[in-house]
Amino acid sequence: MRSSNPVFSRRGFSRDTGYAGFNAPPQAGGPAANPYAGANPYAQGGNPYAQDATHPYAQGQQPVTQAPPQYTPQTRPMTMDDVVARTGMTLGTVIAGATVGWLFLTQSLGFAIGAGLVAMVLALVQSFKRKPSPALILAYAALEGLFLGALSGFINDLPKMNGAPMQAVLGTMAVFVAMLVAYKTRIVRVTARFTRFVMIAAMGFVLLSLVNVLFMVFGGGEGLGFRSGGLGILFGIVGVVLGALFLALDFKQVEDGIAYGAPREESWLAAFGLTLTLVWIYMEMLRLISILRGD
């Protein structure tokens, strides 16, 4: 199945029975006890990429009952340790940039907004690249951190907003842990229907946000009211929930990449996708807390 996450959409990670850190993968040469067999909407005829010679991770024709193919040291597949290390590096860069932005740019929001726009461009460029670029991903993380830090510091200095950014950070961490537990225990299952729902909901959310911005720019005031009052609170909750659902998609892509032996460099894409989602959740959480405190 092709990924629903934009940063994975050009990769075509496939599915298997387990993944590092959650379920033990099947042993090479042994039968695979696939928990998705039967009811799995992705299992139509087995792995959709197993019979596709263009699948970047397939080593010839592999029946669905066999373990993932073995790789030579030159193409060492990524592991959970790789994903954790690179995600830590990317998020650490975001935190370092945010610290600089908080300390030095709270009074220079113009520069911070410029950094945020450049970060958005870098994110789009990486999303459409065929291969991950660590330098590009870390540059995005640094600039995004500058923007988040300056914006958070500015909001923290507003009346009744002291401590709001820290609450948003704690809320983001809580959402991450809750979704990780829900995914690990299979309370949340990523299926084709789940993926379609999340993508349609996200497109609708983004479209409404853009319309709201246009109304604010050309009509003045607060646009459609998505930034205040009861409607703003509801919109903020929907944004946080969507971010949480995207985390489940990210977890599934990591699982698939490890199970089917994605190259080690793909761990940078996993880190990039997780960082994008966590930034989304933090921004929506900060907006929600600001609305609640402002009211």
mmCIF file of C-alpha atoms in Angstrom:
data_model
loop_
_atom_site.group_PDB
_atom_site.id
_atom_site.type_symbol
_atom_site.label_atom_id
_atom_site.label_comp_id
_atom_site.label_asym_id
_atom_site.label_seq_id
_atom_site.Cartn_x
_atom_site.Cartn_y
_atom_site.Cartn_z
ATOM 1 C CA MET A 1 0.000 0.000 0.000
ATOM 2 C CA ARG A 2 1.255 3.434 -0.846
ATOM 3 C CA SER A 3 1.656 5.703 2.119
ATOM 4 C CA SER A 4 -0.866 8.392 2.954
ATOM 5 C CA ASN A 5 1.809 10.510 4.556
ATOM 6 C CA PRO A 6 3.176 12.917 1.907
ATOM 7 C CA VAL A 7 6.776 12.191 2.849
ATOM 8 C CA PHE A 8 6.243 8.455 2.301
ATOM 9 C CA SER A 9 3.962 8.647 -0.738
ATOM 10 C CA ARG A 10 6.809 8.009 -3.181
ATOM 11 C CA ARG A 11 8.184 5.028 -1.312
ATOM 12 C CA GLY A 12 5.617 2.215 -1.386
ATOM 13 C CA PHE A 13 6.434 0.580 1.964
ATOM 14 C CA SER A 14 4.797 -2.845 2.192
ATOM 15 C CA ARG A 15 3.205 -4.755 5.005
ATOM 16 C CA ASP A 16 4.337 -7.724 7.049
ATOM 17 C CA THR A 17 3.529 -9.522 10.273
ATOM 18 C CA GLY A 18 5.675 -7.655 12.749
ATOM 19 C CA TYR A 19 8.059 -4.829 13.353
ATOM 20 C CA ALA A 20 10.934 -3.985 15.595
ATOM 21 C CA GLY A 21 9.920 -2.642 18.978
ATOM 22 C CA PHE A 22 6.319 -3.804 18.708
ATOM 23 C CA ASN A 23 5.999 -7.381 17.376
ATOM 24 C CA ALA A 24 8.794 -9.747 16.518
ATOM 25 C CA PRO A 25 9.163 -10.190 12.721
ATOM 26 C CA PRO A 26 9.020 -13.692 11.289
ATOM 27 C CA GLN A 27 12.231 -15.686 11.013
ATOM 28 C CA ALA A 28 13.770 -15.994 7.581
ATOM 29 C CA GLY A 29 12.519 -19.080 5.765
ATOM 30 C CA GLY A 30 9.707 -19.645 8.265
ATOM 31 C CA PRO A 31 5.987 -19.159 7.820
ATOM 32 C CA ALA A 32 4.573 -15.743 8.633
ATOM 33 C CA ALA A 33 1.677 -15.603 11.082
ATOM 34 C CA ASN A 34 -0.004 -12.572 9.561
ATOM 35 C CA PRO A 35 -2.440 -10.965 12.033
ATOM 36 C CA TYR A 36 -4.053 -9.087 9.153
ATOM 37 C CA ALA A 37 -4.853 -12.192 7.100
ATOM 38 C CA GLY A 38 -8.481 -12.655 6.141
ATOM 39 C CA ALA A 39 -10.033 -9.398 7.290
ATOM 40 C CA ASN A 40 -7.078 -7.321 6.180
ATOM 41 C CA PRO A 41 -8.180 -5.017 3.332
ATOM 42 C CA TYR A 42 -4.547 -4.806 2.264
ATOM 43 C CA ALA A 43 -4.117 -8.552 1.934
ATOM 44 C CA GLN A 44 -5.975 -8.772 -1.389
ATOM 45 C CA GLY A 45 -3.861 -11.329 -3.105
ATOM 46 C CA GLY A 46 -0.962 -10.817 -0.697
ATOM 47 C CA ASN A 47 1.631 -8.110 -0.759
ATOM 48 C CA PRO A 48 0.728 -5.768 -3.661
ATOM 49 C CA TYR A 49 4.395 -5.107 -4.243
ATOM 50 C CA ALA A 50 5.626 -8.683 -4.075
ATOM 51 C CA GLN A 51 4.824 -9.223 -7.762
ATOM 52 C CA ASP A 52 6.045 -5.827 -8.882
ATOM 53 C CA ALA A 53 9.616 -5.770 -10.097
ATOM 54 C CA THR A 54 9.699 -2.026 -9.612
ATOM 55 C CA HIS A 55 9.065 -2.261 -5.858
ATOM 56 C CA PRO A 56 12.208 -0.634 -4.431
ATOM 57 C CA TYR A 57 12.599 -3.134 -1.582
ATOM 58 C CA ALA A 58 11.561 -6.367 -3.293
ATOM 59 C CA GLN A 59 14.281 -8.865 -4.180
ATOM 60 C CA GLY A 60 12.501 -10.828 -6.885
ATOM 61 C CA GLN A 61 9.159 -12.590 -6.513
ATOM 62 C CA GLN A 62 8.373 -13.264 -2.835
ATOM 63 C CA PRO A 63 5.220 -15.159 -1.797
ATOM 64 C CA VAL A 64 3.284 -13.602 1.047
ATOM 65 C CA THR A 65 3.983 -16.676 3.219
ATOM 66 C CA GLN A 66 7.740 -16.025 3.241
ATOM 67 C CA ALA A 67 9.755 -13.776 5.496
ATOM 68 C CA PRO A 68 11.057 -10.428 4.211
ATOM 69 C CA PRO A 69 14.022 -10.846 1.842
ATOM 70 C CA GLN A 70 17.553 -10.839 3.165
ATOM 71 C CA TYR A 71 19.870 -7.980 2.261
ATOM 72 C CA THR A 72 23.576 -7.650 1.821
ATOM 73 C CA PRO A 73 25.586 -5.289 4.047
ATOM 74 C CA GLN A 74 25.627 -2.758 1.183
ATOM 75 C CA THR A 75 21.843 -2.384 1.503
ATOM 76 C CA ARG A 76 21.401 -2.794 5.251
ATOM 77 C CA PRO A 77 17.730 -2.259 6.072
ATOM 78 C CA MET A 78 16.656 0.347 8.561
ATOM 79 C CA THR A 79 15.923 -0.651 12.138
ATOM 80 C CA MET A 80 13.906 0.864 14.945
ATOM 81 C CA ASP A 81 17.171 2.146 16.427
ATOM 82 C CA ASP A 82 17.837 4.050 13.189
ATOM 83 C CA VAL A 83 14.389 5.644 13.304
ATOM 84 C CA VAL A 84 14.710 6.581 16.977
ATOM 85 C CA ALA A 85 18.205 8.038 16.520
ATOM 86 C CA ARG A 86 17.285 10.179 13.518
ATOM 87 C CA THR A 87 13.983 11.282 15.005
ATOM 88 C CA GLY A 88 15.856 12.336 18.146
ATOM 89 C CA MET A 89 18.367 14.241 16.026
ATOM 90 C CA THR A 90 15.632 16.009 14.044
ATOM 91 C CA LEU A 91 13.544 16.905 17.088
ATOM 92 C CA GLY A 92 16.694 17.994 18.920
ATOM 93 C CA THR A 93 17.404 20.419 16.078
ATOM 94 C CA VAL A 94 13.848 21.750 16.348
ATOM 95 C CA ILE A 95 14.299 22.271 20.096
ATOM 96 C CA ALA A 96 17.661 24.021 19.600
ATOM 97 C CA GLY A 97 16.134 26.346 17.001
ATOM 98 C CA ALA A 98 13.137 26.999 19.242
ATOM 99 C CA THR A 99 15.444 27.952 22.100
ATOM 100 C CA VAL A 100 17.199 30.524 19.910
ATOM 101 C CA GLY A 101 13.880 31.836 18.628
ATOM 102 C CA TRP A 102 12.453 32.143 22.145
ATOM 103 C CA LEU A 103 15.498 33.997 23.485
ATOM 104 C CA PHE A 104 16.231 36.340 20.590
ATOM 105 C CA LEU A 105 13.332 36.577 18.124
ATOM 106 C CA THR A 106 10.186 37.174 20.173
ATOM 107 C CA GLN A 107 10.420 40.860 19.281
ATOM 108 C CA SER A 108 11.288 40.119 15.632
ATOM 109 C CA LEU A 109 8.311 38.106 14.483
ATOM 110 C CA GLY A 110 8.841 39.220 10.898
ATOM 111 C CA PHE A 111 12.126 37.331 10.746
ATOM 112 C CA ALA A 112 10.583 34.357 12.512
ATOM 113 C CA ILE A 113 7.675 34.232 10.066
ATOM 114 C CA GLY A 114 10.171 34.365 7.217
ATOM 115 C CA ALA A 115 12.009 31.403 8.741
ATOM 116 C CA GLY A 116 8.708 29.544 9.000
ATOM 117 C CA LEU A 117 7.907 30.177 5.331
ATOM 118 C CA VAL A 118 11.337 28.956 4.243
ATOM 119 C CA ALA A 119 10.871 25.883 6.439
ATOM 120 C CA MET A 120 7.567 25.189 4.712
ATOM 121 C CA VAL A 121 9.251 25.399 1.301
ATOM 122 C CA LEU A 122 12.017 23.034 2.422
ATOM 123 C CA ALA A 123 9.406 20.600 3.715
ATOM 124 C CA LEU A 124 7.608 20.636 0.363
ATOM 125 C CA VAL A 125 10.877 20.115 -1.522
ATOM 126 C CA GLN A 126 11.788 17.123 0.654
ATOM 127 C CA SER A 127 8.294 15.687 0.317
ATOM 128 C CA PHE A 128 8.683 15.461 -3.463
ATOM 129 C CA LYS A 129 12.290 14.255 -3.525
ATOM 130 C CA ARG A 130 12.822 10.605 -4.407
ATOM 131 C CA LYS A 131 15.490 10.217 -1.730
ATOM 132 C CA PRO A 132 15.747 11.750 1.740
ATOM 133 C CA SER A 133 18.260 14.533 2.223
ATOM 134 C CA PRO A 134 19.525 14.723 5.826
ATOM 135 C CA ALA A 135 20.852 18.250 5.272
ATOM 136 C CA LEU A 136 17.490 19.419 3.931
ATOM 137 C CA ILE A 137 15.582 17.761 6.766
ATOM 138 C CA LEU A 138 17.835 19.247 9.450
ATOM 139 C CA ALA A 139 17.652 22.692 7.799
ATOM 140 C CA TYR A 140 13.869 22.435 7.888
ATOM 141 C CA ALA A 141 14.013 21.423 11.551
ATOM 142 C CA ALA A 142 16.252 24.364 12.478
ATOM 143 C CA LEU A 143 14.112 26.976 10.689
ATOM 144 C CA GLU A 144 10.863 25.475 11.951
ATOM 145 C CA GLY A 145 12.309 25.582 15.444
ATOM 146 C CA LEU A 146 13.166 29.280 15.079
ATOM 147 C CA PHE A 147 9.593 30.011 14.040
ATOM 148 C CA LEU A 148 7.999 27.916 16.787
ATOM 149 C CA GLY A 149 10.262 29.342 19.475
ATOM 150 C CA ALA A 150 9.665 32.972 18.505
ATOM 151 C CA LEU A 151 5.899 32.463 18.195
ATOM 152 C CA SER A 152 5.724 30.579 21.482
ATOM 153 C CA GLY A 153 7.742 33.248 23.292
ATOM 154 C CA PHE A 154 5.521 35.976 21.865
ATOM 155 C CA ILE A 155 2.339 34.176 22.967
ATOM 156 C CA ASN A 156 3.843 33.458 26.392
ATOM 157 C CA ASP A 157 4.306 37.208 26.968
ATOM 158 C CA LEU A 158 0.679 38.040 26.191
ATOM 159 C CA PRO A 159 -1.788 38.676 29.038
ATOM 160 C CA LYS A 160 -3.193 35.458 30.540
ATOM 161 C CA MET A 161 -0.948 33.350 28.284
ATOM 162 C CA ASN A 162 2.019 32.768 30.572
ATOM 163 C CA GLY A 163 2.832 29.042 30.500
ATOM 164 C CA ALA A 164 0.619 28.273 27.503
ATOM 165 C CA PRO A 165 3.526 27.015 25.333
ATOM 166 C CA MET A 166 4.653 24.605 28.044
ATOM 167 C CA GLN A 167 1.103 23.302 28.340
ATOM 168 C CA ALA A 168 1.082 22.796 24.562
ATOM 169 C CA VAL A 169 4.365 20.846 24.762
ATOM 170 C CA LEU A 170 2.995 18.608 27.517
ATOM 171 C CA GLY A 171 -0.227 18.128 25.578
ATOM 172 C CA THR A 172 1.726 17.137 22.450
ATOM 173 C CA MET A 173 3.749 14.606 24.440
ATOM 174 C CA ALA A 174 0.565 13.183 25.948
ATOM 175 C CA VAL A 175 -1.018 12.763 22.506
ATOM 176 C CA PHE A 176 2.114 11.025 21.204
ATOM 177 C CA VAL A 177 2.287 8.564 24.102
ATOM 178 C CA ALA A 178 -1.451 7.863 23.995
ATOM 179 C CA MET A 179 -1.390 7.128 20.253
ATOM 180 C CA LEU A 180 1.730 4.978 20.564
ATOM 181 C CA VAL A 181 0.044 2.859 23.244
ATOM 182 C CA ALA A 182 -3.208 2.696 21.265
ATOM 183 C CA TYR A 183 -1.334 1.611 18.146
ATOM 184 C CA LYS A 184 0.848 -0.918 19.940
ATOM 185 C CA THR A 185 -2.151 -2.551 21.611
ATOM 186 C CA ARG A 186 -4.096 -2.472 18.319
ATOM 187 C CA ILE A 187 -6.833 -0.296 19.736
ATOM 188 C CA VAL A 188 -6.157 1.821 16.646
ATOM 189 C CA ARG A 189 -5.747 -0.198 13.453
ATOM 190 C CA VAL A 190 -4.582 1.406 10.232
ATOM 191 C CA THR A 191 -6.735 0.069 7.416
ATOM 192 C CA ALA A 192 -7.549 1.329 3.932
ATOM 193 C CA ARG A 193 -10.797 2.845 5.209
ATOM 194 C CA PHE A 194 -8.989 4.488 8.132
ATOM 195 C CA THR A 195 -6.419 5.994 5.756
ATOM 196 C CA ARG A 196 -9.063 7.333 3.363
ATOM 197 C CA PHE A 197 -10.998 8.891 6.230
ATOM 198 C CA VAL A 198 -7.911 10.627 7.641
ATOM 199 C CA MET A 199 -6.841 11.980 4.258
ATOM 200 C CA ILE A 200 -10.305 13.296 3.371
ATOM 201 C CA ALA A 201 -10.708 14.868 6.821
ATOM 202 C CA ALA A 202 -7.252 16.463 6.600
ATOM 203 C CA MET A 203 -7.949 17.928 3.155
ATOM 204 C CA GLY A 204 -11.218 19.370 4.412
ATOM 205 C CA PHE A 205 -9.511 20.802 7.486
ATOM 206 C CA VAL A 206 -6.751 22.462 5.455
ATOM 207 C CA LEU A 207 -9.255 23.834 2.946
ATOM 208 C CA LEU A 208 -11.368 25.387 5.699
ATOM 209 C CA SER A 209 -8.240 26.880 7.265
ATOM 210 C CA LEU A 210 -7.240 28.479 3.956
ATOM 211 C CA VAL A 211 -10.745 29.866 3.440
ATOM 212 C CA ASN A 212 -10.662 31.274 6.967
ATOM 213 C CA VAL A 213 -7.333 32.995 6.257
ATOM 214 C CA LEU A 214 -8.717 34.515 3.037
ATOM 215 C CA PHE A 215 -11.735 35.872 4.922
ATOM 216 C CA MET A 216 -9.409 37.337 7.563
ATOM 217 C CA VAL A 217 -7.181 39.000 4.955
ATOM 218 C CA PHE A 218 -9.871 40.411 2.684
ATOM 219 C CA GLY A 219 -12.848 40.675 5.016
ATOM 220 C CA GLY A 220 -11.147 41.731 8.219
ATOM 221 C CA GLY A 221 -12.036 40.552 11.687
ATOM 222 C CA GLU A 222 -11.650 36.888 12.603
ATOM 223 C CA GLY A 223 -12.753 35.403 9.310
ATOM 224 C CA LEU A 224 -15.123 32.473 9.788
ATOM 225 C CA GLY A 225 -14.594 32.421 13.548
ATOM 226 C CA PHE A 226 -12.243 29.438 13.672
ATOM 227 C CA ARG A 227 -9.898 31.219 16.053
ATOM 228 C CA SER A 228 -12.233 32.174 18.869
ATOM 229 C CA GLY A 229 -15.300 31.091 20.769
ATOM 230 C CA GLY A 230 -16.982 27.722 20.660
ATOM 231 C CA LEU A 231 -16.311 27.193 16.952
ATOM 232 C CA GLY A 232 -12.632 27.918 17.476
ATOM 233 C CA ILE A 233 -12.446 25.405 20.333
ATOM 234 C CA LEU A 234 -14.164 22.746 18.205
ATOM 235 C CA PHE A 235 -11.855 23.457 15.277
ATOM 236 C CA GLY A 236 -8.809 23.220 17.544
ATOM 237 C CA ILE A 237 -9.947 19.855 18.945
ATOM 238 C CA VAL A 238 -10.463 18.537 15.418
ATOM 239 C CA GLY A 239 -6.935 19.685 14.513
ATOM 240 C CA VAL A 240 -5.409 17.841 17.476
ATOM 241 C CA VAL A 241 -7.396 14.678 16.705
ATOM 242 C CA LEU A 242 -6.283 14.764 13.072
ATOM 243 C CA GLY A 243 -2.674 15.099 14.187
ATOM 244 C CA ALA A 244 -3.106 12.074 16.450
ATOM 245 C CA LEU A 245 -4.528 10.039 13.566
ATOM 246 C CA PHE A 246 -1.600 11.019 11.384
ATOM 247 C CA LEU A 247 0.688 9.688 14.099
ATOM 248 C CA ALA A 248 -0.947 6.283 13.636
ATOM 249 C CA LEU A 249 -0.199 6.477 9.911
ATOM 250 C CA ASP A 250 3.411 7.406 10.689
ATOM 251 C CA PHE A 251 3.759 4.454 13.065
ATOM 252 C CA LYS A 252 2.421 2.117 10.385
ATOM 253 C CA GLN A 253 4.899 3.406 7.810
ATOM 254 C CA VAL A 254 7.767 2.813 10.231
ATOM 255 C CA GLU A 255 6.457 -0.695 10.874
ATOM 256 C CA ASP A 256 6.195 -1.463 7.174
ATOM 257 C CA GLY A 257 9.601 -0.040 6.345
ATOM 258 C CA ILE A 258 11.316 -2.164 9.003
ATOM 259 C CA ALA A 259 9.364 -5.330 8.203
ATOM 260 C CA TYR A 260 10.111 -5.166 4.484
ATOM 261 C CA GLY A 261 13.693 -4.034 4.741
ATOM 262 C CA ALA A 262 13.533 -0.422 3.591
ATOM 263 C CA PRO A 263 17.055 0.979 3.118
ATOM 264 C CA ARG A 264 18.625 2.569 6.172
ATOM 265 C CA GLU A 265 18.408 6.044 4.626
ATOM 266 C CA GLU A 266 14.617 5.814 4.768
ATOM 267 C CA SER A 267 14.858 6.286 8.527
ATOM 268 C CA TRP A 268 15.423 9.971 7.755
ATOM 269 C CA LEU A 269 12.025 10.041 6.054
ATOM 270 C CA ALA A 270 10.455 8.395 9.081
ATOM 271 C CA ALA A 271 12.019 11.061 11.307
ATOM 272 C CA PHE A 272 10.844 13.801 8.941
ATOM 273 C CA GLY A 273 7.268 12.513 8.882
ATOM 274 C CA LEU A 274 7.078 12.192 12.656
ATOM 275 C CA THR A 275 8.507 15.693 13.092
ATOM 276 C CA LEU A 276 5.947 17.202 10.710
ATOM 277 C CA THR A 277 3.110 15.525 12.583
ATOM 278 C CA LEU A 278 4.374 16.572 16.019
ATOM 279 C CA VAL A 279 4.757 20.176 14.822
ATOM 280 C CA TRP A 280 1.156 20.045 13.553
ATOM 281 C CA ILE A 281 -0.095 18.756 16.922
ATOM 282 C CA TYR A 282 1.886 21.368 18.870
ATOM 283 C CA MET A 283 0.539 24.229 16.751
ATOM 284 C CA GLU A 284 -3.058 23.052 17.093
ATOM 285 C CA MET A 285 -2.616 22.445 20.818
ATOM 286 C CA LEU A 286 -1.145 25.931 21.293
ATOM 287 C CA ARG A 287 -4.012 27.511 19.373
ATOM 288 C CA LEU A 288 -6.582 25.561 21.404
ATOM 289 C CA ILE A 289 -5.007 26.537 24.728
ATOM 290 C CA SER A 290 -4.807 30.187 23.620
ATOM 291 C CA ILE A 291 -8.509 30.206 22.774
ATOM 292 C CA LEU A 292 -9.452 28.586 26.079
ATOM 293 C CA ARG A 293 -7.344 31.018 28.088
ATOM 294 C CA GLY A 294 -8.482 34.005 26.068
ATOM 295 C CA ASP A 295 -12.127 33.206 26.722
#
